[in-house]
PDB file of C-alpha atoms in Angstrom:
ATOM      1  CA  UNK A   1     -20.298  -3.311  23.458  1.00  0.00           C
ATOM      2  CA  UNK A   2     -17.649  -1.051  23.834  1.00  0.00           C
ATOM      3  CA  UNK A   3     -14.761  -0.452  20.969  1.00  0.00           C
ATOM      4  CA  UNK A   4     -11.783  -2.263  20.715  1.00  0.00           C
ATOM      5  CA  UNK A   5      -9.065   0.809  22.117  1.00  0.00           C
ATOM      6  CA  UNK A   6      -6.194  -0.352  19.347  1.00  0.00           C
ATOM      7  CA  UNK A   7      -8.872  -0.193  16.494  1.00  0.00           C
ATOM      8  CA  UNK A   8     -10.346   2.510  17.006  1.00  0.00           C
ATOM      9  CA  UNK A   9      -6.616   5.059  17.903  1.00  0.00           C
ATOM     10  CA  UNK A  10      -6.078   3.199  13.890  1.00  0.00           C
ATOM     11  CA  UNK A  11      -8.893   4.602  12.731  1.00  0.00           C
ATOM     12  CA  UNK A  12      -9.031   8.196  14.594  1.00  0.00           C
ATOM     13  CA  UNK A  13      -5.368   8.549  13.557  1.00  0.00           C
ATOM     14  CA  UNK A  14      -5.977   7.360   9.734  1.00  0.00           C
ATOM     15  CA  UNK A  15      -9.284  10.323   9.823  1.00  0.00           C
ATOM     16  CA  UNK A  16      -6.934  12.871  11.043  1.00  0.00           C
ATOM     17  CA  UNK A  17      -4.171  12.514   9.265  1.00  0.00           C
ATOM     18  CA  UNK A  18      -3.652  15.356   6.905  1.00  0.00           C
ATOM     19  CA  UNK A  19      -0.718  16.912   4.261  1.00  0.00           C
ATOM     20  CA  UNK A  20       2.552  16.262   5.542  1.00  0.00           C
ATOM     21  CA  UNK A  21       5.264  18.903   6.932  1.00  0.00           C
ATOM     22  CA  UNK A  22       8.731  18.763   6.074  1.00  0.00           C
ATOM     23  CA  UNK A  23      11.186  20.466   4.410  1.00  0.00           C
ATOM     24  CA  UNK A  24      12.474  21.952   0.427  1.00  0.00           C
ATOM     25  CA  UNK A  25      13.935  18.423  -1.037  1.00  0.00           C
ATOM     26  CA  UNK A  26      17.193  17.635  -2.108  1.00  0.00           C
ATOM     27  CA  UNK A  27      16.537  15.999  -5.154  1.00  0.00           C
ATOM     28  CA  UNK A  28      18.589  12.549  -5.773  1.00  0.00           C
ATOM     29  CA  UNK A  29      16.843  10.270  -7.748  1.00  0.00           C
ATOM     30  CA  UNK A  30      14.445   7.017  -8.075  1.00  0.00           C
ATOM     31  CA  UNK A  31      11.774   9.277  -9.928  1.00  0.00           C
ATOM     32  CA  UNK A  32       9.128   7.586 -11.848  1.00  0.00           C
ATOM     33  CA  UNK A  33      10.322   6.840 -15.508  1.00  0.00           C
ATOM     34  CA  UNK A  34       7.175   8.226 -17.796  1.00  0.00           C
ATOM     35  CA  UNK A  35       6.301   5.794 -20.459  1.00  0.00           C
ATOM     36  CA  UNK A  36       7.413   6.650 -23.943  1.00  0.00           C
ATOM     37  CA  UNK A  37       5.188   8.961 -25.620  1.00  0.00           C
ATOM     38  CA  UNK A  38       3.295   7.171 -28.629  1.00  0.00           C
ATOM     39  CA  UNK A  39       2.950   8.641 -32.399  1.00  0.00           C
ATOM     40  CA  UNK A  40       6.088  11.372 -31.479  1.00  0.00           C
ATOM     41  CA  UNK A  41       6.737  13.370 -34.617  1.00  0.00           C
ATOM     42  CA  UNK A  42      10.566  14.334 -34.564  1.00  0.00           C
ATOM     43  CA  UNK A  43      11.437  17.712 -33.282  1.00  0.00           C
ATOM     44  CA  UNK A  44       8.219  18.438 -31.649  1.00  0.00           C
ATOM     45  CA  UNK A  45       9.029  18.563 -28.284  1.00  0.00           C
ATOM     46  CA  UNK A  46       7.716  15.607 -25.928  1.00  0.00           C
ATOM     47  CA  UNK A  47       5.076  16.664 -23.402  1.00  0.00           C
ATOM     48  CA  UNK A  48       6.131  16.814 -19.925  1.00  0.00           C
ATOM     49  CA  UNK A  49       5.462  14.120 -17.783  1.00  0.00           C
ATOM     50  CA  UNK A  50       2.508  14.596 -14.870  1.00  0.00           C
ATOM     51  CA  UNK A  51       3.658  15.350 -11.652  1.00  0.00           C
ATOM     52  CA  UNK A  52       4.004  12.384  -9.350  1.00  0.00           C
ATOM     53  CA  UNK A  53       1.340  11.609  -7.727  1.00  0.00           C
ATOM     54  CA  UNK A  54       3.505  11.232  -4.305  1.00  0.00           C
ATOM     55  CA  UNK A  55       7.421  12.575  -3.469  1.00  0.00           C
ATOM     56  CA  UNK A  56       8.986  11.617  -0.477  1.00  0.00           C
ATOM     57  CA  UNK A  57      12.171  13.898  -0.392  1.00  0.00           C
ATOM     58  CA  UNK A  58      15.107  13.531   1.786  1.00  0.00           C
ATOM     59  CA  UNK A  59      13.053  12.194   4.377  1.00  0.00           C
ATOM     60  CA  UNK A  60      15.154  10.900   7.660  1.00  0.00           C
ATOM     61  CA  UNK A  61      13.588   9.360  10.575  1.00  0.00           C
ATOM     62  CA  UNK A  62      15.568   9.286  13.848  1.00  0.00           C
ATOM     63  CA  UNK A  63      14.119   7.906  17.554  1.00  0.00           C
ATOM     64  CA  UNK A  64      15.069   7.442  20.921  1.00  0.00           C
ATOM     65  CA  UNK A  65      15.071   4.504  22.783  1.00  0.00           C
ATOM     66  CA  UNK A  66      14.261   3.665  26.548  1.00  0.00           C
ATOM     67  CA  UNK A  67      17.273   3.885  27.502  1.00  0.00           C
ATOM     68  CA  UNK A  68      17.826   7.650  25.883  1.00  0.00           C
ATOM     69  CA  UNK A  69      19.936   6.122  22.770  1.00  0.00           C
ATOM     70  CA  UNK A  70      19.412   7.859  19.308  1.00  0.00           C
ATOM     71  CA  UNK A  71      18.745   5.424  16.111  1.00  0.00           C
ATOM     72  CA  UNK A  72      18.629   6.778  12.434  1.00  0.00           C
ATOM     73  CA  UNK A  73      15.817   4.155  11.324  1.00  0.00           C
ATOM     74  CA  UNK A  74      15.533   6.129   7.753  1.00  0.00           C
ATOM     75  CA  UNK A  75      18.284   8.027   6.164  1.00  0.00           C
ATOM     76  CA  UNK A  76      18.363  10.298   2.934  1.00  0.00           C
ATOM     77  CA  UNK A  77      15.030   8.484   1.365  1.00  0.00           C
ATOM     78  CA  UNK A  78      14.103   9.767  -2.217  1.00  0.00           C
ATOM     79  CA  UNK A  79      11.301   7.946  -4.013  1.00  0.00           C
ATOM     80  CA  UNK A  80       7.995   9.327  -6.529  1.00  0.00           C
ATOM     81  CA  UNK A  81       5.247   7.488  -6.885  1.00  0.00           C
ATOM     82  CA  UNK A  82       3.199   7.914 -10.377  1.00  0.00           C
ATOM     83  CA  UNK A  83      -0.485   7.487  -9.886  1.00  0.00           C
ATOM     84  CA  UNK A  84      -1.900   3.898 -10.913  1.00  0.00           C
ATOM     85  CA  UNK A  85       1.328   1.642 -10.330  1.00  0.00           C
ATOM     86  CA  UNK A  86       1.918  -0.640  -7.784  1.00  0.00           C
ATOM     87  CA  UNK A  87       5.045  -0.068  -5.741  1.00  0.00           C
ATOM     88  CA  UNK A  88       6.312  -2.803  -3.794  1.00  0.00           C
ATOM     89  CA  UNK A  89       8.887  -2.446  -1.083  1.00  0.00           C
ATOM     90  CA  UNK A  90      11.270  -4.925   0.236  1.00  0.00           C
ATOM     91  CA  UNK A  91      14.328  -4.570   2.836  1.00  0.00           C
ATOM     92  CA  UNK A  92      15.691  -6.341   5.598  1.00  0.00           C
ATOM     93  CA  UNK A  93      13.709  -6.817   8.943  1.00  0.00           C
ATOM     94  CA  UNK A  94      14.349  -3.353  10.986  1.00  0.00           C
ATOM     95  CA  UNK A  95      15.247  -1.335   7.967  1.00  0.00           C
ATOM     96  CA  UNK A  96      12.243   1.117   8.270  1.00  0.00           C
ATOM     97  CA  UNK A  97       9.866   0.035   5.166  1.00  0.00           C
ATOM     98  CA  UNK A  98       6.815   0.066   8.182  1.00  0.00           C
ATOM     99  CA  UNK A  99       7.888   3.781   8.964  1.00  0.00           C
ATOM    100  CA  UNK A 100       8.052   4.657   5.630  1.00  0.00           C
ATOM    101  CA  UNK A 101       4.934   3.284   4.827  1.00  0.00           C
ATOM    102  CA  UNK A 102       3.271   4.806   8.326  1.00  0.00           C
ATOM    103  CA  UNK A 103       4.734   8.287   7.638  1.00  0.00           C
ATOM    104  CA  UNK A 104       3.076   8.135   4.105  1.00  0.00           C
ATOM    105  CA  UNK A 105      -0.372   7.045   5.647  1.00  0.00           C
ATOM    106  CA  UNK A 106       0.817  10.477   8.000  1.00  0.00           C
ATOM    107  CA  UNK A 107       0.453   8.001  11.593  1.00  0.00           C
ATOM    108  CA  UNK A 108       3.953   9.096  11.733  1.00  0.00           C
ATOM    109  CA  UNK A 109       5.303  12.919  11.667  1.00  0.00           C
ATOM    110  CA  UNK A 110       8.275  13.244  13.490  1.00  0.00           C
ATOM    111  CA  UNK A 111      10.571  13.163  10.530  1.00  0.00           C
ATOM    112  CA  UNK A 112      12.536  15.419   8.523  1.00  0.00           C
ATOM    113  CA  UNK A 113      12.446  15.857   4.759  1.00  0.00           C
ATOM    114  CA  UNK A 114       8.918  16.309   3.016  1.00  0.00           C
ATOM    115  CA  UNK A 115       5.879  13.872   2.021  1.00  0.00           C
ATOM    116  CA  UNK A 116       4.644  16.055  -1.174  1.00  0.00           C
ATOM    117  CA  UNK A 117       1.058  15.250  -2.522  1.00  0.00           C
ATOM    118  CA  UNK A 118      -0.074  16.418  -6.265  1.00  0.00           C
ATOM    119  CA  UNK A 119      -3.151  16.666  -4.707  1.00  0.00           C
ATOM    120  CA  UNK A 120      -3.490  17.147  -0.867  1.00  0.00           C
ATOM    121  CA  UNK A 121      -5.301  13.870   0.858  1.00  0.00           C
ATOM    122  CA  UNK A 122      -8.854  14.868   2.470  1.00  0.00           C
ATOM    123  CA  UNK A 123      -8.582  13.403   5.993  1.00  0.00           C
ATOM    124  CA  UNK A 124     -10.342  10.322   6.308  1.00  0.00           C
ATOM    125  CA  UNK A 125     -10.814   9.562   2.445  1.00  0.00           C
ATOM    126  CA  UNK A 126      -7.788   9.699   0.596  1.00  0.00           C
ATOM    127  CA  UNK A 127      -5.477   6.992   2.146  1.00  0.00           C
ATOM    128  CA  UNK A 128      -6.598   3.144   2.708  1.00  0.00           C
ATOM    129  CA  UNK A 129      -4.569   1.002   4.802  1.00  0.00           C
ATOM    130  CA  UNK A 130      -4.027  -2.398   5.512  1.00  0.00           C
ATOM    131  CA  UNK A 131      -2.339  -3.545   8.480  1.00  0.00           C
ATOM    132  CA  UNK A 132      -0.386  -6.789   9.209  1.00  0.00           C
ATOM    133  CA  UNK A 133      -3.331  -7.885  11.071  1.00  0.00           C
ATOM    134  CA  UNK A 134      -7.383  -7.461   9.473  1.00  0.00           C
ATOM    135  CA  UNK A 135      -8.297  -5.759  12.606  1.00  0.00           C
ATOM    136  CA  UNK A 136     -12.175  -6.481  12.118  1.00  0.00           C
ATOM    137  CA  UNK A 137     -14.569  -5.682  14.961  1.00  0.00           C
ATOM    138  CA  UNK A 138     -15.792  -8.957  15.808  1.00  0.00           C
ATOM    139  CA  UNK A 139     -19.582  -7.705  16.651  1.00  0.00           C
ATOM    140  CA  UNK A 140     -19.793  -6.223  13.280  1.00  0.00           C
ATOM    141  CA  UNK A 141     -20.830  -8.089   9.861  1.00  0.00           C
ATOM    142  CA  UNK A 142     -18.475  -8.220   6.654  1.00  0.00           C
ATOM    143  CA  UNK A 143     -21.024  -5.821   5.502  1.00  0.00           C
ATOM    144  CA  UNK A 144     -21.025  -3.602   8.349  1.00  0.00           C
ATOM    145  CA  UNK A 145     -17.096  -3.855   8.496  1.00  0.00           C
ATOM    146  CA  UNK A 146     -16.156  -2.972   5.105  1.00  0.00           C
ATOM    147  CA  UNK A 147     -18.909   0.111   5.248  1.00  0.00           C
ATOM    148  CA  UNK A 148     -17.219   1.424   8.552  1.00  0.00           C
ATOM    149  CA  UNK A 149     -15.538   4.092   6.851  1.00  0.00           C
ATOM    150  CA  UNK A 150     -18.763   4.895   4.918  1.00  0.00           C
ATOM    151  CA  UNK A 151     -21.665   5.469   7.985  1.00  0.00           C
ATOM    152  CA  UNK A 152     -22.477   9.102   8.244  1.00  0.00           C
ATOM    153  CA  UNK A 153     -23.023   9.555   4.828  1.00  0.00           C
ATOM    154  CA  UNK A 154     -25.936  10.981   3.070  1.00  0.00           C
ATOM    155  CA  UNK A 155     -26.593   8.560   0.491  1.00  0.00           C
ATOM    156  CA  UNK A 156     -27.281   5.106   2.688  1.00  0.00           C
ATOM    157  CA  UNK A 157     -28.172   3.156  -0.715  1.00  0.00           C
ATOM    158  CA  UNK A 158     -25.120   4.691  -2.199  1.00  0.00           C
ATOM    159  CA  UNK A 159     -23.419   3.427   0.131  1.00  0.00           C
ATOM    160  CA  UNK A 160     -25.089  -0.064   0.508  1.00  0.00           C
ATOM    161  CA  UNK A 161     -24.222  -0.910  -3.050  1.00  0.00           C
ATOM    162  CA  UNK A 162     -20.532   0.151  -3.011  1.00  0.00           C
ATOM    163  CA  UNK A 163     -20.183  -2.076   0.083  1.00  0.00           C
ATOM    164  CA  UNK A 164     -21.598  -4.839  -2.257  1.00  0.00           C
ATOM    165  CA  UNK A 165     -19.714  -4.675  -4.875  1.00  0.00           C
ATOM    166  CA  UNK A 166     -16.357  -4.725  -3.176  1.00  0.00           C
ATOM    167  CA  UNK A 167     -17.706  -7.918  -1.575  1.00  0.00           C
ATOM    168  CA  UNK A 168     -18.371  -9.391  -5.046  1.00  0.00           C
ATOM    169  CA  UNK A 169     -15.230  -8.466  -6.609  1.00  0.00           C
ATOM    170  CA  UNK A 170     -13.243 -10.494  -3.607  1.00  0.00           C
ATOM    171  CA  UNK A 171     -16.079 -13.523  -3.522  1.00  0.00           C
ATOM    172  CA  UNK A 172     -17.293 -12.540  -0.701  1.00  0.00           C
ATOM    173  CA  UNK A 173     -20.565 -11.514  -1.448  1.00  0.00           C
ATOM    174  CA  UNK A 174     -22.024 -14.607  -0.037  1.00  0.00           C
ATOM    175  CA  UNK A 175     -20.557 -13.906   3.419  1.00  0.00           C
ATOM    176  CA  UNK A 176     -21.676 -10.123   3.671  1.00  0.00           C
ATOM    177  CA  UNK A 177     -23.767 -11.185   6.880  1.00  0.00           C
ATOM    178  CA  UNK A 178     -21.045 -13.145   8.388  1.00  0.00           C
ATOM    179  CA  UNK A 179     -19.118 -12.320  11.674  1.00  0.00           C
ATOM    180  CA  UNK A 180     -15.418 -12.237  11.279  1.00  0.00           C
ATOM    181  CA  UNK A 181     -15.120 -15.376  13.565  1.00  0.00           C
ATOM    182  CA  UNK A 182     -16.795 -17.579  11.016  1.00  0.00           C
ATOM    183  CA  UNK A 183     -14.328 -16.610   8.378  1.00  0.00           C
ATOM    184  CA  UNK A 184     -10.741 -17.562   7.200  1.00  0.00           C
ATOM    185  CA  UNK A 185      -8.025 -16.096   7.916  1.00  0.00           C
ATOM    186  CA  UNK A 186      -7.936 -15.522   3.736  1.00  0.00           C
ATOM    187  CA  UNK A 187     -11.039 -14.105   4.065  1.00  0.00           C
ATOM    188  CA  UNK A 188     -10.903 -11.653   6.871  1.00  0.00           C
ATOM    189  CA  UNK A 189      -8.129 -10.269   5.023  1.00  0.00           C
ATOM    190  CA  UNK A 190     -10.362  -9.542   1.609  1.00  0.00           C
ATOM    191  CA  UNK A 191     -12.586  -8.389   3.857  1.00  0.00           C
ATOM    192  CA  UNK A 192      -9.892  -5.605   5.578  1.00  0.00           C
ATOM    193  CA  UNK A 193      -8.323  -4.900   1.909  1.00  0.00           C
ATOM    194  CA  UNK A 194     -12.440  -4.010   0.654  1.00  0.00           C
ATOM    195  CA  UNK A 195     -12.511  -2.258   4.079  1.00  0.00           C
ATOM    196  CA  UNK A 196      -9.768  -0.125   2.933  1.00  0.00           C
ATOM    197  CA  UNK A 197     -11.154   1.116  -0.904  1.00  0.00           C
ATOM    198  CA  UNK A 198     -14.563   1.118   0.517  1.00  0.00           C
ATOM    199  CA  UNK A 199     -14.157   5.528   0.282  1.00  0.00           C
ATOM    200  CA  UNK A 200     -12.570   5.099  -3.465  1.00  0.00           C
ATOM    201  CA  UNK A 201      -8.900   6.351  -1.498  1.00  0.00           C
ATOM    202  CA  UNK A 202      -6.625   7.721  -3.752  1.00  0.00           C
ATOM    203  CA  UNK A 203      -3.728   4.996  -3.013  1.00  0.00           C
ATOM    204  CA  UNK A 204      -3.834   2.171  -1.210  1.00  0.00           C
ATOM    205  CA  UNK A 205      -0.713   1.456   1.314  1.00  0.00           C
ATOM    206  CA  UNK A 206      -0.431  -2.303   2.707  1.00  0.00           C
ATOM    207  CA  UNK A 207       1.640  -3.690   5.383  1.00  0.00           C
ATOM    208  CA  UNK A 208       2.895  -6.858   4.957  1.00  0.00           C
ATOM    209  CA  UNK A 209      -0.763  -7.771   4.322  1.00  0.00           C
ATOM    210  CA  UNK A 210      -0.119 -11.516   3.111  1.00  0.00           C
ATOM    211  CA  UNK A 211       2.434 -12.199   5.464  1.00  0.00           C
ATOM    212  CA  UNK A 212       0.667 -14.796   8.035  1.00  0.00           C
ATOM    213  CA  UNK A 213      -1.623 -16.675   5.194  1.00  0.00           C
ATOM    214  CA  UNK A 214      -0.607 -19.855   3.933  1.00  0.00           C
ATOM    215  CA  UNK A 215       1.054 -20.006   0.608  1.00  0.00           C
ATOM    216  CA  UNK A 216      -2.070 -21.165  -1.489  1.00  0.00           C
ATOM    217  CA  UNK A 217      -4.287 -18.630   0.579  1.00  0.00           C
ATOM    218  CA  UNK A 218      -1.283 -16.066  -0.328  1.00  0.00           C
ATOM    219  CA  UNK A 219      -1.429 -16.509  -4.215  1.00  0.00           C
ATOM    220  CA  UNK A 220      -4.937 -16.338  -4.421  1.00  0.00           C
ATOM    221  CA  UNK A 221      -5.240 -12.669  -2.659  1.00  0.00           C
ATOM    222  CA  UNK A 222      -2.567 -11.961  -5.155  1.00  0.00           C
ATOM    223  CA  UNK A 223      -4.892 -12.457  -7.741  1.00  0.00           C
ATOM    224  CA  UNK A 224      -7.372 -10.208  -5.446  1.00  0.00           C
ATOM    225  CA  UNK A 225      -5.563  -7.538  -5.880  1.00  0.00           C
ATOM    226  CA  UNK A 226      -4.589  -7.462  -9.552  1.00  0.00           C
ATOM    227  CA  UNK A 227      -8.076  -8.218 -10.206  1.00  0.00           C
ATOM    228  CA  UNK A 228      -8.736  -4.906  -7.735  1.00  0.00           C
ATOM    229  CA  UNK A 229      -6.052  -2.802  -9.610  1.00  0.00           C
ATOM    230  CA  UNK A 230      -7.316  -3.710 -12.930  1.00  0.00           C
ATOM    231  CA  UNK A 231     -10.821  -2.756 -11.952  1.00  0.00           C
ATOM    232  CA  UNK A 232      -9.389   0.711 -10.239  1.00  0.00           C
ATOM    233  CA  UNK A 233      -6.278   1.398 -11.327  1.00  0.00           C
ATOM    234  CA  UNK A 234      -5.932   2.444  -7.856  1.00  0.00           C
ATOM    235  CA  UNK A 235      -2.233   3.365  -6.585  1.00  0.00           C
ATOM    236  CA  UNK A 236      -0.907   0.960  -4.734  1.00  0.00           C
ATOM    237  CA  UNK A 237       2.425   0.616  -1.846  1.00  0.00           C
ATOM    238  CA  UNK A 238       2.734  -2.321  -0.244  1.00  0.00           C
ATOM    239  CA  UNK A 239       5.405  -3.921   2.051  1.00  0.00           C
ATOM    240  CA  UNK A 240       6.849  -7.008   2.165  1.00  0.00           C
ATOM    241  CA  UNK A 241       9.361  -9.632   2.759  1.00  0.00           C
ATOM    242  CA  UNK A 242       9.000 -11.835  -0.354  1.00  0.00           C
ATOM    243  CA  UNK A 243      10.556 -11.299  -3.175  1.00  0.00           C
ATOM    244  CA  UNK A 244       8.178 -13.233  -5.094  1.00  0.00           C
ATOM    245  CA  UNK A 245       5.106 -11.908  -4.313  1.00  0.00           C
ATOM    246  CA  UNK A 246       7.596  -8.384  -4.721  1.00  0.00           C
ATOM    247  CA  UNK A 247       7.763  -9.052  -8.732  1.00  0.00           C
ATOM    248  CA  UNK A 248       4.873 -10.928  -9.283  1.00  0.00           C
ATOM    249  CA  UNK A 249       2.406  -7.794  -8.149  1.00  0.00           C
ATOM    250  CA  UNK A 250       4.641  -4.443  -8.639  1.00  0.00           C
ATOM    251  CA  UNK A 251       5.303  -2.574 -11.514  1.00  0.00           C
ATOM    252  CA  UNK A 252       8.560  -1.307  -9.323  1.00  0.00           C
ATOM    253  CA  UNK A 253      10.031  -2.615  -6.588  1.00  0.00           C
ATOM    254  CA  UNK A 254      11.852  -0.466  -4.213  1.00  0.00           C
ATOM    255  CA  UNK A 255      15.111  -2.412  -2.484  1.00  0.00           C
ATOM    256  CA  UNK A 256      16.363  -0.871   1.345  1.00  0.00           C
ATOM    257  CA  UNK A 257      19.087  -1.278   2.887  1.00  0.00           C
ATOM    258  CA  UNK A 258      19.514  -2.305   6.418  1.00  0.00           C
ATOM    259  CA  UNK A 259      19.254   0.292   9.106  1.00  0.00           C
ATOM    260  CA  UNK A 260      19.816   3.479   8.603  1.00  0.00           C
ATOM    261  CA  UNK A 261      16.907   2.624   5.789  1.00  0.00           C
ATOM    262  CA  UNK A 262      18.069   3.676   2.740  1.00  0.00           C
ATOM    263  CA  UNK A 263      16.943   3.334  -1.175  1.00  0.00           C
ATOM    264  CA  UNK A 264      19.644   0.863  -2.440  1.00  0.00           C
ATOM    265  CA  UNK A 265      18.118   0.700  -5.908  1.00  0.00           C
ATOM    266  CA  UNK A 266      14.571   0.798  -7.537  1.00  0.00           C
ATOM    267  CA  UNK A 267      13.815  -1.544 -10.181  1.00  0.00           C
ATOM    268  CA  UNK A 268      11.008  -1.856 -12.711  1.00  0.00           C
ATOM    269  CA  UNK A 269       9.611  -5.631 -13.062  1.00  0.00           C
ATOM    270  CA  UNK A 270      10.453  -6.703 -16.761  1.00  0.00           C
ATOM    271  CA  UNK A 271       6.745  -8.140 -16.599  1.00  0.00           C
ATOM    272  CA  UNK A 272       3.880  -7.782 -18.946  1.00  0.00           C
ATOM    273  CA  UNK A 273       1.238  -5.892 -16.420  1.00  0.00           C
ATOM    274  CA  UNK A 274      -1.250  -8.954 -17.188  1.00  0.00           C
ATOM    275  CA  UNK A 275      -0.202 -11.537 -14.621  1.00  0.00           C
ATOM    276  CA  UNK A 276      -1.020 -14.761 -13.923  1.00  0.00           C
ATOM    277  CA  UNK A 277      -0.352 -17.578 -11.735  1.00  0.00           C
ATOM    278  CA  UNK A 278       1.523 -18.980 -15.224  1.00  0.00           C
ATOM    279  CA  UNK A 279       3.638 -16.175 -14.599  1.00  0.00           C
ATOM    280  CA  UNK A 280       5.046 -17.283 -12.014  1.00  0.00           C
ATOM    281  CA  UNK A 281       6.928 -19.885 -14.163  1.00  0.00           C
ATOM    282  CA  UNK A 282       8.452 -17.711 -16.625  1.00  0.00           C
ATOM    283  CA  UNK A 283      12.140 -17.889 -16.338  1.00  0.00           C
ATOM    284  CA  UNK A 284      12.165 -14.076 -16.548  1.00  0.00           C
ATOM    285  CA  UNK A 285       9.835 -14.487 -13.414  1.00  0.00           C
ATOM    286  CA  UNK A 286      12.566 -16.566 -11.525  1.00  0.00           C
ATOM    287  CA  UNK A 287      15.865 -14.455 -12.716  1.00  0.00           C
ATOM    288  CA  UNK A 288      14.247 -10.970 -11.414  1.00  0.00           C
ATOM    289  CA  UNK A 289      13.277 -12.622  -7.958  1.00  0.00           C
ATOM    290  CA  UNK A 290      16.259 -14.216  -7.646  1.00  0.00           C
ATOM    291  CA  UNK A 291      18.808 -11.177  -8.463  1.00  0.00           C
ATOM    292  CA  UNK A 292      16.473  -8.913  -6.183  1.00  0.00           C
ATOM    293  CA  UNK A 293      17.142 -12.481  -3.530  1.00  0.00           C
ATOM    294  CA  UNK A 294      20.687 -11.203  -4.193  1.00  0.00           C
ATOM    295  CA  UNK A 295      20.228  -7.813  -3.535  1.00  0.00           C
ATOM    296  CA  UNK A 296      18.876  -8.184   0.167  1.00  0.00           C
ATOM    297  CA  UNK A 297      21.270 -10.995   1.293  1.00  0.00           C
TER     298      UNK A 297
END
């Protein structure tokens, strides 16, 4: 059977994409806040914080339309990402959090600005990423769909068992012979996220991933993931349109404006990182979604 055309220009784009171009930054701010140094002894000089593991520096993003009109989509974007955190962003519809995310991912060049890596991302390995959609190929097996990014490999058994426990740590190693037609919609998802970490990437980008699941479906993939990121520690950007699910996975969450995209503020979640579905109750919980609620309206 021949490959699905859309699926596979994904994946041939996501194994080519390499270091970004772009330009010297004009530094502005939203850089990561390093944590407090423990056991400081006064006048002994802190150590200086890692490099990010991501900049994005003065990136703009301008298109044409059919019609030959120019659009700024992004404008003057200045954001660091520390390695391990989850950053979510939110932003009206059209404000460019997709492009961002896309240009990231580097499915999308023609910008200006620069997309600096601490370390460079091998093409192919480095960067996982989940669409709106699961995209599964329908005459593969969970198995065989969450190893797609693995075949060609030397070490088959290697391979095998890192398949299987991805499975496991969603609850899904029951289904690992199971044709994406005889799943959920919940459960094709787990099975694109797995997909996506199946070659250990070094962050994780997600696109709305939650956005067309039911709300009971929706918490528990929340859960997925922290369960994922506390296994990992893998860095983690993800878009999205709730506010709630916003604070209730992020350690920051990035706030856009409407187009031209810019960074209206960024905002650390006054959380504890160990989050449950309790946590969702804490009136702390409700007065952070509801003042970034405030934010985007």
């Amino acid at each position: 059977m021949s490959t699905d055309p859309e699926v596979e220009r994904h994946f041939h784009r996501m194994e080519h994409s390499g270091p970004h171009p772009g330009n010297r930054p004009r530094l502005r701010s939203h850089d990561v806040t390093p944590p407090a140094p423990s056991g400081a002894q006064p006048g002994v000089p802190a150590p200086a914080p890692p490099r990010p593991l991501l900049s994005i520096r003065g990136v703009d993003k301008r298109y044409r339309t059919a019609k030959g009109a120019t659009v700024q989509a992004l404008e003057g974007i200045d954001l660091d990402i520390a390695e391990g955190e989850i950053v979510a962003v939110i932003g009206p519809s059209g404000c460019g959090k997709s492009t961002l995310l896309r240009m990231v991912a580097g499915l999308d060049d023609d910008y200006t600005g620069a997309v600096e890596w601490r370390r460079p991302p091998r093409p192919g390995k480095d960067i996982g990423f989940v669409f709106q959609e699961p995209a599964l190929l329908p005459w593969r097996s969970v198995a065989g769909n969450v190893g797609l990014g693995l075949e060609g490999r030397k070490d088959l058994e290697g391979a095998e068992q890192r398949v299987a426990e991805l499975l496991d740590l969603v609850g899904l190693g029951d289904f690992a012979k199971s044709y994406p037609k005889e799943l959920s919609g919940g459960m094709r998802q787990r099975t694109a996220i797995v997909r996506a970490l199946a070659y250990d990437p070094q962050i994780l980008l997600m696109d709305e991933p939650f956005g067309a699941l039911d709300a009971i479906t929706r918490d528990r993939l929340h859960d997925d993931i922290l369960r994922i990121w506390e296994r990992t520690r893998k860095t983690i950007v993800f878009v999205t349109h709730s506010v709630e699910e916003a604070a209730y996975l992020a350690d920051r969450v990035v706030v856009m404006s409407a187009r031209p995209g810019r960074i209206r503020a960024v905002h650390r979640v006054p959380l504890h990182r160990d989050r449950t579905p309790a946590t969702r109750e804490l009136p702390e919980f409700g007065r952070f979604a509801g003042m970034l609620r405030g934010e985007l309206a």
